[in-house]
mmCIF file of C-alpha atoms in Angstrom:
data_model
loop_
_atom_site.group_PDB
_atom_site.id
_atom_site.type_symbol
_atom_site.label_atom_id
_atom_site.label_comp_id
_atom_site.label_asym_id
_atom_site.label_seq_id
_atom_site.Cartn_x
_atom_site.Cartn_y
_atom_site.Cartn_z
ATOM 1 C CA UNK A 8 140.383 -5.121 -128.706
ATOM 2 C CA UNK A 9 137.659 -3.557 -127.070
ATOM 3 C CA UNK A 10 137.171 -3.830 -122.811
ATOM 4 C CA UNK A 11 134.155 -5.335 -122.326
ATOM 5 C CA UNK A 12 133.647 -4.074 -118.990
ATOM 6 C CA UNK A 13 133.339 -0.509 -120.314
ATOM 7 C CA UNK A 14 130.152 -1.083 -122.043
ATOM 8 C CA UNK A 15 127.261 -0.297 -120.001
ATOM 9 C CA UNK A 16 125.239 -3.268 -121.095
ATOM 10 C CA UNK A 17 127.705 -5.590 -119.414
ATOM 11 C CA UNK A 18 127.791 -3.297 -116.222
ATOM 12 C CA UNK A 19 123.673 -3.415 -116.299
ATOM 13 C CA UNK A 20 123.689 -7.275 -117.190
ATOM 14 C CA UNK A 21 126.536 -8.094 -114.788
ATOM 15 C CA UNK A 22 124.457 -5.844 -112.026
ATOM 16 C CA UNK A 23 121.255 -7.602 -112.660
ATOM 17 C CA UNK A 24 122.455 -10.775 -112.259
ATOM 18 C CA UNK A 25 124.004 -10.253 -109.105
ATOM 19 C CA UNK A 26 120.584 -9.827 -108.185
ATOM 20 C CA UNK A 27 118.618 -12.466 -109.853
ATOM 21 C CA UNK A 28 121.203 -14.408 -107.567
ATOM 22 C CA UNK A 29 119.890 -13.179 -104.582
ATOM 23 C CA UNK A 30 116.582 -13.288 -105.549
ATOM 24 C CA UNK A 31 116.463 -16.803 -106.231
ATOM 25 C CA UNK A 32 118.452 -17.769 -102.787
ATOM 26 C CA UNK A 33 114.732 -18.120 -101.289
ATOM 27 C CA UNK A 34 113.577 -20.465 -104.249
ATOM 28 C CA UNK A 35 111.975 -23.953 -102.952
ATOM 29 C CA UNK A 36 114.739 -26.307 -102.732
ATOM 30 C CA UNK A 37 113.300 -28.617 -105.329
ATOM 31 C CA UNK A 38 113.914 -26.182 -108.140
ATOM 32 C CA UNK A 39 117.806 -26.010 -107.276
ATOM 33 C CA UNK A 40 117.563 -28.129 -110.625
ATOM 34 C CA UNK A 41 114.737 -26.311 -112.427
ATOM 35 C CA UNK A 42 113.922 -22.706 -112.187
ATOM 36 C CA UNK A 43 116.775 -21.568 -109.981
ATOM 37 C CA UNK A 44 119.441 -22.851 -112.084
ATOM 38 C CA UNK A 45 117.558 -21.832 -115.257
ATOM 39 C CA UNK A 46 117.021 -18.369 -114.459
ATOM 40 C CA UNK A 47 120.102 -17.851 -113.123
ATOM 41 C CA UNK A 48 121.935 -19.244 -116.568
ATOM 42 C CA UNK A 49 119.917 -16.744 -118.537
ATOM 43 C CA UNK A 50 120.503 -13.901 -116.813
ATOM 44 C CA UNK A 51 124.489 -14.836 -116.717
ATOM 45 C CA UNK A 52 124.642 -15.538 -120.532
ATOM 46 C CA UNK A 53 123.259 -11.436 -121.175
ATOM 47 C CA UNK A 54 126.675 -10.784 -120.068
ATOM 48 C CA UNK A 55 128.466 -13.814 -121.389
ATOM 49 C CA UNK A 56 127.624 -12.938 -124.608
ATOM 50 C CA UNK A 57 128.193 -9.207 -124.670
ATOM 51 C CA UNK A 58 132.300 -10.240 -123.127
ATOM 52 C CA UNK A 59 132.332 -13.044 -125.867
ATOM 53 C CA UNK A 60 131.328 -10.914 -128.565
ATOM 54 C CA UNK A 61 133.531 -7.648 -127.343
ATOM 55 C CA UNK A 62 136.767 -9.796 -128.288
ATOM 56 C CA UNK A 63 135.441 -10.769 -132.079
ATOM 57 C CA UNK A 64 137.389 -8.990 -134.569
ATOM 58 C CA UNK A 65 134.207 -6.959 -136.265
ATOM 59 C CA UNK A 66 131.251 -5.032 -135.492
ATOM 60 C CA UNK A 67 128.974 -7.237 -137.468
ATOM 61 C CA UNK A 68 130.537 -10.473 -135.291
ATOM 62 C CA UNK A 69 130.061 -8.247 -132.212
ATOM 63 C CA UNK A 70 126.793 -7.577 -133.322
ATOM 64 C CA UNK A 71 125.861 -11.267 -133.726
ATOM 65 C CA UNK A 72 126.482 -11.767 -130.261
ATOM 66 C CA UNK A 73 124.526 -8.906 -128.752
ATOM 67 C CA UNK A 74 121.636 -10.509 -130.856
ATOM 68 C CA UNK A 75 121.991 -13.458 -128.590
ATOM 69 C CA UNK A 76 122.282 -11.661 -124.961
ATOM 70 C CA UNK A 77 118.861 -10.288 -126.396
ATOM 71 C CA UNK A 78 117.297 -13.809 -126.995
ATOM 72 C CA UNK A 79 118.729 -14.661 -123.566
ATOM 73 C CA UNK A 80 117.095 -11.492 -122.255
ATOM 74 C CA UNK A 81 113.867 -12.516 -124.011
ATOM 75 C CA UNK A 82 114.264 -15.914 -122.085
ATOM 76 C CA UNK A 83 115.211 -14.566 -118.619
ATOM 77 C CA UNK A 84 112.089 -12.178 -118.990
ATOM 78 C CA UNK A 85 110.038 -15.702 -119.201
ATOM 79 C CA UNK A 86 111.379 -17.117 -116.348
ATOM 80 C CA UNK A 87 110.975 -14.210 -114.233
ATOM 81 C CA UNK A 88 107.592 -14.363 -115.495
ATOM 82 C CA UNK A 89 107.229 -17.720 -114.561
ATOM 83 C CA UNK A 90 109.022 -17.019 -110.995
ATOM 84 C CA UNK A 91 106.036 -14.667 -110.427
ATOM 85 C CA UNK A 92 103.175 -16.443 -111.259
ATOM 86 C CA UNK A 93 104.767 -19.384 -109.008
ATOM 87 C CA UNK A 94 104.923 -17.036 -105.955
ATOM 88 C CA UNK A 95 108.688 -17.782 -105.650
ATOM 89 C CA UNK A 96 109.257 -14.057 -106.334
ATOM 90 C CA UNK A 97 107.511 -11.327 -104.503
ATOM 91 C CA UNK A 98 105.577 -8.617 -107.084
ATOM 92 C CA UNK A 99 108.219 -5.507 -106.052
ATOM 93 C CA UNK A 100 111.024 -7.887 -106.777
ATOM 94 C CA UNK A 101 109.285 -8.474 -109.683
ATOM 95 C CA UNK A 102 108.608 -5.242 -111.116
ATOM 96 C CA UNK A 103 111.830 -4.002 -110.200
ATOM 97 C CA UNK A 104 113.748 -6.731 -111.770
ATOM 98 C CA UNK A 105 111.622 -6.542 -115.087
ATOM 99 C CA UNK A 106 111.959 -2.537 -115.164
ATOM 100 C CA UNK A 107 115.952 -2.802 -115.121
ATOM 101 C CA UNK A 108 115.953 -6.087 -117.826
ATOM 102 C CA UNK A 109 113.860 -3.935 -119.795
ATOM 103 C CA UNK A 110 116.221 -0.833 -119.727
ATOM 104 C CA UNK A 111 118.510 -3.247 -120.707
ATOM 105 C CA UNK A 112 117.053 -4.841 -123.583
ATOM 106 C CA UNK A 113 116.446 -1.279 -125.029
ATOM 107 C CA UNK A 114 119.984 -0.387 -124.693
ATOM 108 C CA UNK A 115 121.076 -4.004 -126.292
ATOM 109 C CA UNK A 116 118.791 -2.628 -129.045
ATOM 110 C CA UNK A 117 120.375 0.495 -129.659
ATOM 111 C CA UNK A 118 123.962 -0.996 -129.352
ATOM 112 C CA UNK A 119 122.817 -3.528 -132.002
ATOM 113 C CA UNK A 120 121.883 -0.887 -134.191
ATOM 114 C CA UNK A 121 124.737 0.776 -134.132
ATOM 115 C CA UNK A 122 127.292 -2.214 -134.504
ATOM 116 C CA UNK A 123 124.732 -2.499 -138.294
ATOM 117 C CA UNK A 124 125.487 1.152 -138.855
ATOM 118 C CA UNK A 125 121.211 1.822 -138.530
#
């Protein structure tokens, strides 16, 4: 069984939520229920799915769910996105937060790869 918390995607993911967390503490109250919660989920499932897939029996099941964290990767990049152009998020935030998601998704990437044997 493998540890999830050994794999540095989960320790990036788990980091980069923390922060998405307190990024969004500042968010207009009225999107406690829209944005806030949404971004928050995405960001979360990166490394819900990377500890969900770490306890399958196979690499091509583990693999399966490292596909997913990407799509939710691919999601929280839209929201953060979105959390920009709405002024909710200031532009350093911004850059910063999108620079360490896209390490991320690059080392999701690679990871996938080599669960396929590529």
């Amino acid at each position: 069984m493998r540890d999830f918390k050994k794999f540095e995607v989960w320790q990036l993911s788990n980091q980069l939520t923390l922060k998405i967390y307190t990024s969004t503490k500042n968010f207009p109250k009225e999107e406690i229920f829209g944005l806030t919660s949404q971004i928050r989920r995405s960001f979360a499932s990166i490394g819900y799915n990377i500890s969900e897939g770490s306890g399958r029996n196979s690499d091509k099941e583990f693999a399966n769910f490292i596909n997913i964290a990407l799509g939710s990767s691919n999601e929280a990049e839209n929201q953060l996105i979105l959390a920009k152009d709405l002024n909710y998020i200031n532009k350093d935030d911004y850059h910063n937060l999108l620079e360490e998601l896209t390490t991320l998704k690059k080392k999701l990437v690679a990871l996938w790869n080599r669960l396929n044997g590529n």
